[in-house]
Amino acid sequence: GIQVEQSPPDLILQEGANSTLRCNFSDSVNNLQWFHQNPWGQLINLFYIPSGTKQNGRLSATTVATERYSLLYISSSQTTDSGVYFCAVEGEGGANSKLTFGKGITLSVRP
Amino acid sequence: GAGVSQSPSNKVTEKGKDVELRCDPISGHTALYWYRQRLGQGLEFLIYFQGNSAPDKSGLPSDRFSAERTGESVSTLTIQRTQQEDSAVYLCASSPWGVGTYEQYFGPGTRLTVT
């Protein structure tokens, strides 16, 4: 099946700093989503982005499908950005069914 | 509007007992998914329902696990003869279908602890 690798595994930032989180995948995709899992375990949808670029406030994401990677940018980080960021994909040829998740990137933003 | 809801939020059970977990998807979402998240790990797919099609059960780890869905609404995940390795958070998601997006939305999960 499709493989998803996220990097770096851990990231520590000072409040106000910018960061880039990376997701590499091993095959063409139908679906790619970025999630933020907050300290209470809730998965919050950030972006649905199988290709192209989107922005939402301080966050933006780019997926380059032909090169099999996606990037999540966080600007002017805040302590509330802390948590785990997951990239999840569904391989092309799938029936828009299961997502395969990466292991996540743990972000800690210090005041 | 209301999001995906799950119940119970926490469940502690003794090894060998059966448990039933419930998921209410977003109204109008025809696709429903169950995932499992072990401590410190990513999510693992368990099962997927879409409309009247046969469910995709390819992620169920053993025959102790089963799931049902009533039409396009509530789903229940049943684990029989629970084992300690079943301890995890069980998450349900739903998505629309055939309208240009298949974005999945997750519920808050049920934390299952098997003692």
Coordinates of N, CA and C in Angstrom, one line a residue:
Chain A
G1 N 0.8 -1.2 0.0 CA 0.0 0.0 0.0 C 0.9 1.3 0.0
I2 N 0.2 2.4 -0.1 CA 0.9 3.7 -0.1 C 1.6 3.9 1.2
Q3 N 2.8 4.5 1.1 CA 3.5 4.9 2.3 C 3.5 6.4 2.5
V4 N 3.5 6.9 3.7 CA 3.4 8.3 4.1 C 4.5 8.6 5.1
E5 N 5.4 9.5 4.8 CA 6.5 9.9 5.7 C 6.4 11.3 6.0
Q6 N 6.4 11.7 7.3 CA 6.4 13.1 7.7 C 7.7 13.5 8.4
S7 N 8.1 14.7 8.1 CA 9.3 15.2 8.8 C 9.2 16.7 9.1
P8 N 9.9 17.1 10.1 CA 10.6 16.3 11.1 C 9.7 15.7 12.0
P9 N 10.1 14.7 12.8 CA 9.2 14.0 13.8 C 8.8 14.9 14.9
D10 N 9.7 15.8 15.3 CA 9.4 16.7 16.4 C 10.0 18.1 16.0
L11 N 9.3 19.1 16.5 CA 9.7 20.5 16.2 C 9.4 21.4 17.4
I12 N 10.3 22.1 17.8 CA 10.2 23.1 18.9 C 10.4 24.5 18.4
L13 N 9.4 25.3 18.6 CA 9.5 26.7 18.1 C 9.3 27.7 19.2
Q14 N 9.9 28.9 19.1 CA 9.6 30.0 19.9 C 8.3 30.7 19.3
E15 N 7.5 31.2 20.2 CA 6.3 31.9 19.7 C 6.7 33.0 18.7
G16 N 5.9 33.0 17.6 CA 6.2 34.0 16.6 C 7.1 33.5 15.4
A17 N 7.7 32.4 15.6 CA 8.5 31.8 14.5 C 7.6 31.2 13.4
N18 N 8.3 31.0 12.3 CA 7.6 30.3 11.2 C 8.1 28.9 11.0
S19 N 7.4 28.0 10.4 CA 7.8 26.6 10.3 C 7.2 26.0 9.0
T20 N 7.9 24.9 8.6 CA 7.5 24.1 7.4 C 7.4 22.7 7.8
L21 N 6.3 22.0 7.6 CA 6.2 20.6 7.9 C 6.0 19.9 6.5
R22 N 6.7 18.7 6.4 CA 6.7 18.1 5.1 C 6.0 16.7 5.2
C23 N 5.4 16.3 4.1 CA 4.8 15.0 4.0 C 5.2 14.5 2.6
N24 N 5.8 13.3 2.6 CA 6.2 12.6 1.4 C 5.3 11.4 1.2
F25 N 4.9 11.1 0.0 CA 4.1 9.9 -0.2 C 4.6 9.1 -1.4
S26 N 4.3 7.8 -1.4 CA 5.0 6.9 -2.3 C 4.3 6.7 -3.6
D27 N 3.1 7.2 -3.8 CA 2.4 6.9 -5.0 C 1.4 8.1 -5.3
S28 N 0.8 8.1 -6.5 CA -0.2 9.1 -6.8 C -1.4 9.1 -5.8
V29 N -2.0 10.2 -5.6 CA -3.1 10.3 -4.6 C -4.3 10.9 -5.1
N30 N -5.5 10.4 -4.6 CA -6.8 11.0 -4.9 C -7.1 12.1 -3.9
N31 N -6.6 11.8 -2.6 CA -7.1 12.6 -1.5 C -5.8 12.9 -0.6
L32 N -5.7 14.1 -0.2 CA -4.6 14.4 0.8 C -5.2 15.4 1.8
Q33 N -5.1 15.1 3.1 CA -5.6 16.0 4.1 C -4.5 16.2 5.1
W34 N -4.5 17.4 5.7 CA -3.7 17.8 6.9 C -4.7 18.0 8.0
F35 N -4.3 17.4 9.2 CA -5.0 17.5 10.4 C -4.1 18.0 11.5
H36 N -4.7 18.7 12.5 CA -4.1 19.1 13.7 C -4.8 18.3 14.9
Q37 N -4.1 17.5 15.6 CA -4.7 16.8 16.7 C -4.3 17.6 18.0
N38 N -5.4 18.1 18.6 CA -5.1 19.0 19.8 C -4.8 18.1 21.0
P39 N -4.4 18.7 22.1 CA -4.1 17.9 23.3 C -5.2 17.1 23.9
W40 N -6.4 17.3 23.5 CA -7.6 16.5 23.9 C -7.9 15.4 22.9
G41 N -7.1 15.3 21.9 CA -7.2 14.2 21.0 C -8.1 14.4 19.8
Q42 N -8.8 15.6 19.7 CA -9.7 15.9 18.6 C -8.8 16.2 17.3
L43 N -9.2 15.6 16.2 CA -8.6 15.8 14.9 C -9.3 17.0 14.3
I44 N -8.6 18.0 14.0 CA -9.2 19.2 13.4 C -8.7 19.3 11.9
N45 N -9.7 19.4 11.0 CA -9.3 19.5 9.6 C -8.6 20.9 9.3
L46 N -7.5 20.8 8.7 CA -6.8 22.0 8.3 C -6.9 22.2 6.8
F47 N -6.6 21.2 6.0 CA -6.7 21.4 4.5 C -7.0 20.1 3.9
Y48 N -7.9 20.2 2.9 CA -8.1 19.1 1.9 C -7.4 19.5 0.6
I49 N -6.3 18.9 0.3 CA -5.5 19.5 -0.7 C -4.7 18.4 -1.5
P50 N -5.5 17.6 -2.4 CA -4.8 16.6 -3.2 C -3.8 17.3 -4.2
S51 N -4.0 18.5 -4.5 CA -3.1 19.2 -5.4 C -3.2 20.7 -5.2
G52 N -2.2 21.5 -5.6 CA -2.4 23.0 -5.5 C -2.0 23.6 -4.2
T53 N -2.4 24.8 -4.0 CA -2.0 25.6 -2.9 C -3.3 26.2 -2.3
K54 N -3.4 26.2 -0.9 CA -4.5 26.8 -0.2 C -3.9 27.6 1.0
Q55 N -4.7 28.6 1.4 CA -4.3 29.4 2.5 C -5.5 29.6 3.4
N56 N -5.2 29.6 4.7 CA -6.3 29.9 5.7 C -5.6 30.6 6.9
G57 N -5.7 31.9 6.9 CA -5.1 32.7 8.0 C -3.6 32.5 8.0
R58 N -3.1 32.1 9.1 CA -1.6 31.9 9.3 C -1.1 30.6 8.7
L59 N -2.0 29.8 8.3 CA -1.6 28.5 7.7 C -1.8 28.5 6.2
S60 N -0.9 27.8 5.6 CA -1.0 27.5 4.1 C -0.5 26.1 3.8
A61 N -0.9 25.6 2.7 CA -0.4 24.3 2.3 C -0.2 24.2 0.8
T62 N 0.7 23.4 0.4 CA 1.0 23.2 -1.0 C 1.2 21.7 -1.2
T63 N 0.6 21.2 -2.2 CA 0.8 19.8 -2.6 C 1.3 19.8 -4.1
V64 N 2.5 19.2 -4.3 CA 3.0 19.0 -5.6 C 2.8 17.5 -6.0
A65 N 1.7 17.2 -6.6 CA 1.3 15.8 -6.8 C 2.3 15.0 -7.6
T66 N 2.9 15.7 -8.6 CA 3.8 15.1 -9.6 C 5.1 14.7 -8.9
E67 N 5.4 15.4 -7.8 CA 6.7 15.1 -7.1 C 6.4 14.4 -5.8
R68 N 5.1 14.1 -5.5 CA 4.7 13.3 -4.3 C 5.1 13.9 -3.0
Y69 N 4.8 15.1 -2.8 CA 5.0 15.7 -1.5 C 4.0 16.8 -1.2
S70 N 3.8 17.1 0.0 CA 3.0 18.2 0.5 C 3.7 19.0 1.6
L71 N 3.5 20.3 1.7 CA 4.1 21.1 2.7 C 3.0 21.9 3.4
L72 N 3.1 21.9 4.7 CA 2.3 22.8 5.6 C 3.1 23.9 6.2
Y73 N 2.7 25.1 5.9 CA 3.4 26.3 6.5 C 2.6 26.9 7.6
I74 N 3.3 27.1 8.7 CA 2.7 27.8 9.8 C 3.5 29.1 10.0
S75 N 2.9 30.2 9.9 CA 3.6 31.5 10.2 C 3.1 32.1 11.5
S76 N 4.0 32.9 12.1 CA 3.8 33.6 13.3 C 3.2 32.6 14.4
S77 N 3.9 31.6 14.6 CA 3.3 30.5 15.5 C 2.8 31.0 16.8
Q78 N 1.8 30.3 17.4 CA 1.2 30.7 18.7 C 1.2 29.4 19.5
T79 N 1.2 29.6 20.8 CA 1.2 28.4 21.7 C 0.0 27.4 21.4
T80 N -1.1 28.0 20.9 CA -2.2 27.2 20.6 C -2.0 26.3 19.4
D81 N -0.9 26.5 18.6 CA -0.6 25.7 17.5 C 0.1 24.4 17.9
S82 N 0.4 24.3 19.2 CA 1.1 23.1 19.7 C 0.1 21.9 19.5
G83 N 0.7 20.7 19.3 CA 0.0 19.5 19.1 C 0.7 18.6 18.1
V84 N -0.1 17.6 17.5 CA 0.4 16.7 16.5 C -0.2 17.0 15.2
Y85 N 0.6 17.1 14.1 CA 0.1 17.4 12.8 C 0.2 16.1 12.0
F86 N -0.9 15.7 11.4 CA -0.9 14.5 10.6 C -1.2 14.9 9.2
C87 N -0.5 14.2 8.3 CA -0.8 14.1 6.9 C -1.4 12.8 6.6
A88 N -2.5 12.7 5.8 CA -3.2 11.5 5.5 C -3.5 11.5 4.0
V89 N -3.3 10.3 3.3 CA -3.6 10.3 1.9 C -4.4 9.0 1.5
E90 N -5.0 9.1 0.4 CA -5.6 7.9 -0.2 C -5.0 7.8 -1.6
G91 N -4.5 6.6 -1.9 CA -3.8 6.3 -3.1 C -4.8 6.4 -4.3
E92 N -4.3 6.9 -5.4 CA -5.1 6.9 -6.7 C -5.4 5.5 -7.0
G93 N -6.7 5.3 -7.5 CA -7.1 4.0 -7.8 C -8.0 3.4 -6.7
G94 N -7.9 4.1 -5.5 CA -8.8 3.7 -4.4 C -10.2 4.2 -4.7
A95 N -11.1 3.8 -3.9 CA -12.5 4.1 -4.1 C -12.9 5.3 -3.2
N96 N -12.0 6.2 -3.0 CA -12.3 7.3 -2.0 C -12.7 6.7 -0.7
S97 N -11.9 5.8 -0.2 CA -12.2 5.1 1.0 C -11.2 5.5 2.1
K98 N -10.3 4.5 2.4 CA -9.5 4.7 3.6 C -8.4 5.7 3.4
L99 N -8.1 6.5 4.4 CA -6.9 7.3 4.5 C -5.8 6.5 5.2
T100 N -4.6 6.7 4.6 CA -3.4 6.2 5.3 C -2.7 7.4 5.9
F101 N -2.4 7.3 7.2 CA -1.8 8.4 8.0 C -0.3 8.2 8.1
G102 N 0.4 9.4 8.1 CA 1.7 9.4 8.6 C 1.8 9.3 10.1
K103 N 3.0 9.2 10.6 CA 3.2 9.0 12.1 C 3.0 10.4 12.8
G104 N 2.9 11.5 12.1 CA 2.7 12.7 12.7 C 3.9 13.5 13.1
I105 N 3.8 14.8 13.2 CA 4.8 15.7 13.6 C 4.4 16.4 14.9
T106 N 5.1 16.2 16.0 CA 4.8 16.9 17.2 C 5.4 18.2 17.3
L107 N 4.5 19.2 17.4 CA 5.0 20.6 17.4 C 4.8 21.2 18.8
S108 N 5.8 21.8 19.4 CA 5.7 22.5 20.6 C 6.1 24.0 20.4
V109 N 5.2 24.9 20.7 CA 5.4 26.3 20.6 C 5.6 26.9 22.0
R110 N 6.7 27.4 22.3 CA 7.0 28.0 23.6 C 6.8 29.5 23.7
P111 N 6.2 29.9 24.8 CA 5.9 31.4 24.9 C 7.2 32.2 25.1
Chain B
G1 N -23.3 23.5 11.9 CA -24.1 22.3 12.0 C -23.4 21.3 12.9
A2 N -24.1 20.3 13.3 CA -23.5 19.3 14.2 C -22.4 18.5 13.5
G3 N -21.4 18.1 14.2 CA -20.3 17.3 13.7 C -20.5 15.9 13.9
V4 N -19.5 15.1 13.7 CA -19.6 13.6 14.0 C -19.6 13.5 15.5
S5 N -20.5 12.7 16.0 CA -20.5 12.4 17.5 C -20.3 10.9 17.7
Q6 N -19.7 10.6 18.9 CA -19.4 9.3 19.3 C -19.7 9.1 20.7
S7 N -20.1 7.8 21.0 CA -20.4 7.5 22.4 C -20.0 6.0 22.7
P8 N -19.6 5.7 23.9 CA -19.3 6.7 25.0 C -18.0 7.4 24.7
S9 N -17.6 8.4 25.5 CA -16.3 9.1 25.3 C -15.2 8.2 25.9
N10 N -15.5 7.5 26.9 CA -14.6 6.7 27.6 C -15.2 5.4 28.0
K11 N -14.5 4.3 27.8 CA -15.0 3.0 28.2 C -13.9 2.1 28.8
V12 N -14.1 1.7 30.1 CA -13.2 0.8 30.7 C -13.9 -0.6 30.8
T13 N -13.3 -1.6 30.4 CA -13.9 -2.9 30.4 C -12.9 -4.0 30.8
E14 N -13.4 -5.1 31.3 CA -12.5 -6.2 31.7 C -12.2 -7.1 30.5
K15 N -11.0 -7.6 30.5 CA -10.6 -8.5 29.5 C -11.6 -9.6 29.3
G16 N -12.0 -9.9 28.1 CA -12.9 -11.0 27.8 C -14.3 -10.5 27.6
K17 N -14.6 -9.3 28.0 CA -16.0 -8.7 27.8 C -16.2 -8.2 26.4
D18 N -17.4 -8.1 26.0 CA -17.7 -7.4 24.7 C -18.0 -6.0 24.9
V19 N -17.7 -5.1 23.9 CA -18.0 -3.7 24.0 C -18.6 -3.3 22.7
E20 N -19.4 -2.2 22.7 CA -20.1 -1.7 21.6 C -19.9 -0.2 21.6
L21 N -19.3 0.3 20.5 CA -19.1 1.8 20.3 C -20.0 2.3 19.2
R22 N -20.4 3.6 19.5 CA -21.4 4.1 18.5 C -20.9 5.4 17.9
C23 N -21.3 5.6 16.6 CA -20.9 6.7 15.8 C -22.2 7.3 15.1
D24 N -22.4 8.6 15.3 CA -23.4 9.3 14.5 C -22.7 10.3 13.5
P25 N -22.8 10.0 12.2 CA -22.1 10.8 11.2 C -22.8 12.2 11.0
I26 N -22.1 13.0 10.3 CA -22.7 14.3 9.9 C -23.9 14.0 9.0
S27 N -25.0 14.7 9.2 CA -26.2 14.5 8.4 C -25.9 14.7 6.9
G28 N -26.3 13.8 6.1 CA -26.1 13.9 4.6 C -24.8 13.3 4.1
H29 N -23.9 12.9 5.0 CA -22.7 12.2 4.6 C -23.0 10.7 4.5
T30 N -22.7 10.2 3.2 CA -23.1 8.9 3.0 C -21.9 7.9 3.3
A31 N -20.7 8.4 3.4 CA -19.6 7.5 3.7 C -19.2 7.6 5.2
L32 N -18.9 6.5 5.8 CA -18.5 6.4 7.2 C -17.4 5.5 7.4
Y33 N -16.4 5.9 8.2 CA -15.2 5.2 8.4 C -14.9 5.0 9.9
W34 N -14.3 3.9 10.2 CA -13.8 3.7 11.6 C -12.2 3.5 11.5
Y35 N -11.5 4.2 12.5 CA -10.1 4.1 12.6 C -9.8 3.8 14.0
R36 N -8.5 3.3 14.3 CA -8.0 3.1 15.6 C -6.7 3.8 15.8
Q37 N -6.5 4.4 16.9 CA -5.3 5.1 17.2 C -4.7 4.6 18.5
R38 N -3.6 3.9 18.4 CA -2.9 3.5 19.7 C -2.1 4.6 20.2
L39 N -1.7 4.5 21.4 CA -1.0 5.6 22.1 C 0.2 6.0 21.4
G40 N 0.3 7.3 21.0 CA 1.5 7.8 20.4 C 1.6 7.5 18.9
Q41 N 0.6 6.9 18.3 CA 0.7 6.4 16.9 C -0.2 7.2 16.0
G42 N -0.1 7.0 14.7 CA -1.0 7.5 13.8 C -2.3 6.7 13.7
L43 N -3.2 7.0 12.9 CA -4.5 6.3 12.8 C -4.4 5.1 11.9
E44 N -5.0 4.0 12.2 CA -5.1 2.8 11.4 C -6.5 2.6 10.9
F45 N -6.7 2.4 9.7 CA -8.1 2.2 9.1 C -8.6 0.8 9.6
L46 N -9.9 0.8 9.9 CA -10.6 -0.5 10.3 C -11.6 -0.9 9.2
I47 N -12.6 0.0 9.0 CA -13.7 -0.4 8.1 C -14.3 0.8 7.5
Y48 N -15.0 0.7 6.3 CA -15.6 1.8 5.6 C -16.9 1.3 5.0
F49 N -17.9 2.2 5.2 CA -19.2 2.0 4.6 C -19.5 3.1 3.6
Q50 N -20.1 2.8 2.5 CA -20.6 3.8 1.5 C -21.9 3.3 1.0
G51 N -23.0 4.1 1.3 CA -24.3 3.8 0.8 C -24.7 2.3 1.0
N52 N -25.2 1.7 -0.1 CA -25.7 0.4 0.0 C -24.6 -0.6 -0.4
S53 N -23.4 -0.1 -0.7 CA -22.3 -1.0 -1.1 C -21.8 -1.9 0.0
A54 N -21.3 -3.1 -0.3 CA -20.7 -3.9 0.7 C -19.6 -3.2 1.4
P55 N -19.5 -3.2 2.7 CA -18.4 -2.5 3.5 C -17.1 -3.0 3.1
D56 N -16.1 -2.2 3.2 CA -14.7 -2.6 3.1 C -14.2 -2.9 4.5
K57 N -14.0 -4.2 4.7 CA -13.6 -4.6 6.1 C -12.1 -5.0 6.1
S58 N -11.3 -4.5 5.2 CA -10.0 -5.0 5.0 C -9.0 -4.6 6.2
G59 N -9.4 -3.6 7.0 CA -8.6 -3.2 8.1 C -8.9 -3.8 9.4
L60 N -10.0 -4.6 9.5 CA -10.3 -5.2 10.8 C -9.2 -6.2 11.2
P61 N -8.7 -6.0 12.4 CA -7.5 -6.8 12.8 C -7.8 -8.3 13.1
S62 N -9.0 -8.6 13.5 CA -9.4 -10.0 13.8 C -10.9 -10.2 13.6
D63 N -11.3 -11.5 13.7 CA -12.8 -11.7 13.6 C -13.5 -11.3 14.9
R64 N -12.8 -10.8 15.9 CA -13.5 -10.3 17.1 C -14.1 -9.0 16.9
F65 N -13.7 -8.3 15.8 CA -14.1 -7.0 15.4 C -15.2 -7.1 14.4
S66 N -16.3 -6.3 14.5 CA -17.3 -6.3 13.5 C -18.0 -4.9 13.6
A67 N -18.6 -4.5 12.5 CA -19.3 -3.2 12.5 C -20.6 -3.3 11.7
E68 N -21.5 -2.5 12.0 CA -22.8 -2.4 11.3 C -23.1 -0.9 11.1
R69 N -23.9 -0.7 10.0 CA -24.4 0.6 9.8 C -25.9 0.5 9.4
T70 N -26.7 1.4 9.9 CA -28.1 1.4 9.6 C -28.4 2.5 8.5
G71 N -28.6 2.0 7.3 CA -28.8 3.0 6.2 C -27.6 3.9 6.1
E72 N -27.9 5.2 6.1 CA -26.8 6.2 6.0 C -26.7 7.0 7.3
S73 N -27.0 6.3 8.4 CA -26.9 7.0 9.7 C -26.0 6.2 10.6
V74 N -26.5 5.9 11.8 CA -25.7 5.4 12.9 C -24.9 4.2 12.5
S75 N -23.7 4.1 13.1 CA -22.9 2.9 13.0 C -22.4 2.4 14.4
T76 N -22.3 1.1 14.5 CA -21.8 0.6 15.8 C -20.6 -0.3 15.5
L77 N -19.5 -0.2 16.2 CA -18.4 -1.1 16.2 C -18.4 -2.0 17.4
T78 N -18.4 -3.3 17.2 CA -18.4 -4.2 18.3 C -17.1 -5.0 18.4
I79 N -16.6 -5.0 19.6 CA -15.4 -5.8 19.8 C -15.8 -6.9 20.8
Q80 N -15.6 -8.2 20.4 CA -16.0 -9.3 21.3 C -14.7 -9.8 22.0
R81 N -14.9 -10.3 23.2 CA -13.8 -11.0 24.0 C -12.6 -10.0 24.0
T82 N -12.8 -8.8 24.5 CA -11.7 -7.8 24.4 C -10.4 -8.3 25.0
Q83 N -9.3 -7.9 24.4 CA -8.0 -8.2 24.9 C -7.3 -6.8 25.2
Q84 N -6.2 -6.9 26.0 CA -5.5 -5.7 26.4 C -5.0 -4.9 25.2
E85 N -4.6 -5.6 24.1 CA -4.1 -4.9 23.0 C -5.1 -4.2 22.2
D86 N -6.4 -4.4 22.6 CA -7.5 -3.6 22.0 C -7.6 -2.2 22.6
S87 N -6.9 -1.9 23.6 CA -6.9 -0.6 24.3 C -6.4 0.4 23.3
A88 N -7.2 1.4 23.0 CA -6.8 2.5 22.0 C -8.0 3.5 22.0
V89 N -7.8 4.5 21.2 CA -8.9 5.4 20.9 C -9.5 5.0 19.5
Y90 N -10.8 4.8 19.5 CA -11.5 4.5 18.3 C -12.2 5.7 17.7
L91 N -11.8 6.1 16.5 CA -12.3 7.3 15.9 C -13.2 6.9 14.7
C92 N -14.2 7.7 14.6 CA -15.2 7.6 13.5 C -15.1 8.8 12.6
A93 N -15.2 8.7 11.3 CA -15.2 9.8 10.4 C -16.3 9.7 9.4
S94 N -16.8 10.8 8.8 CA -17.8 10.7 7.8 C -17.4 11.7 6.7
S95 N -17.8 11.4 5.5 CA -17.5 12.3 4.4 C -18.7 12.3 3.4
P96 N -18.8 13.4 2.6 CA -19.8 13.4 1.5 C -19.3 12.5 0.4
W97 N -20.2 12.4 -0.6 CA -19.8 11.5 -1.7 C -20.4 12.1 -3.0
G98 N -19.5 12.1 -4.0 CA -19.9 12.4 -5.3 C -20.3 13.9 -5.5
V99 N -19.8 14.7 -4.7 CA -20.1 16.2 -4.8 C -18.8 17.0 -4.9
G100 N -17.7 16.3 -5.4 CA -16.5 17.0 -5.7 C -15.5 17.0 -4.6
T101 N -15.9 16.5 -3.4 CA -14.9 16.4 -2.3 C -15.2 15.2 -1.5
Y102 N -14.2 14.6 -1.0 CA -14.3 13.4 -0.2 C -13.6 13.6 1.2
E103 N -13.6 14.9 1.6 CA -13.0 15.3 2.8 C -13.6 14.6 4.0
Q104 N -12.8 14.0 4.8 CA -13.2 13.2 6.0 C -13.2 14.1 7.2
Y105 N -14.3 14.0 8.0 CA -14.4 14.8 9.3 C -14.5 13.8 10.4
F106 N -13.7 14.0 11.4 CA -13.6 13.1 12.5 C -14.4 13.5 13.8
G107 N -14.9 12.4 14.5 CA -15.5 12.6 15.8 C -14.4 12.7 16.8
P108 N -14.9 12.9 18.1 CA -13.9 13.0 19.2 C -13.3 11.7 19.7
G109 N -13.9 10.6 19.2 CA -13.3 9.3 19.6 C -13.9 8.7 20.9
T110 N -13.7 7.4 21.0 CA -14.0 6.7 22.2 C -12.7 6.1 22.7
R111 N -12.3 6.4 23.9 CA -11.1 5.9 24.5 C -11.4 4.6 25.2
L112 N -10.9 3.5 24.7 CA -11.2 2.1 25.3 C -10.0 1.6 26.1
T113 N -10.3 1.3 27.3 CA -9.2 0.7 28.2 C -9.7 -0.7 28.6
V114 N -8.9 -1.7 28.3 CA -9.2 -3.1 28.7 C -8.2 -3.5 29.8
T115 N -8.8 -3.8 30.9 CA -8.0 -4.1 32.1 C -7.9 -5.6 32.3

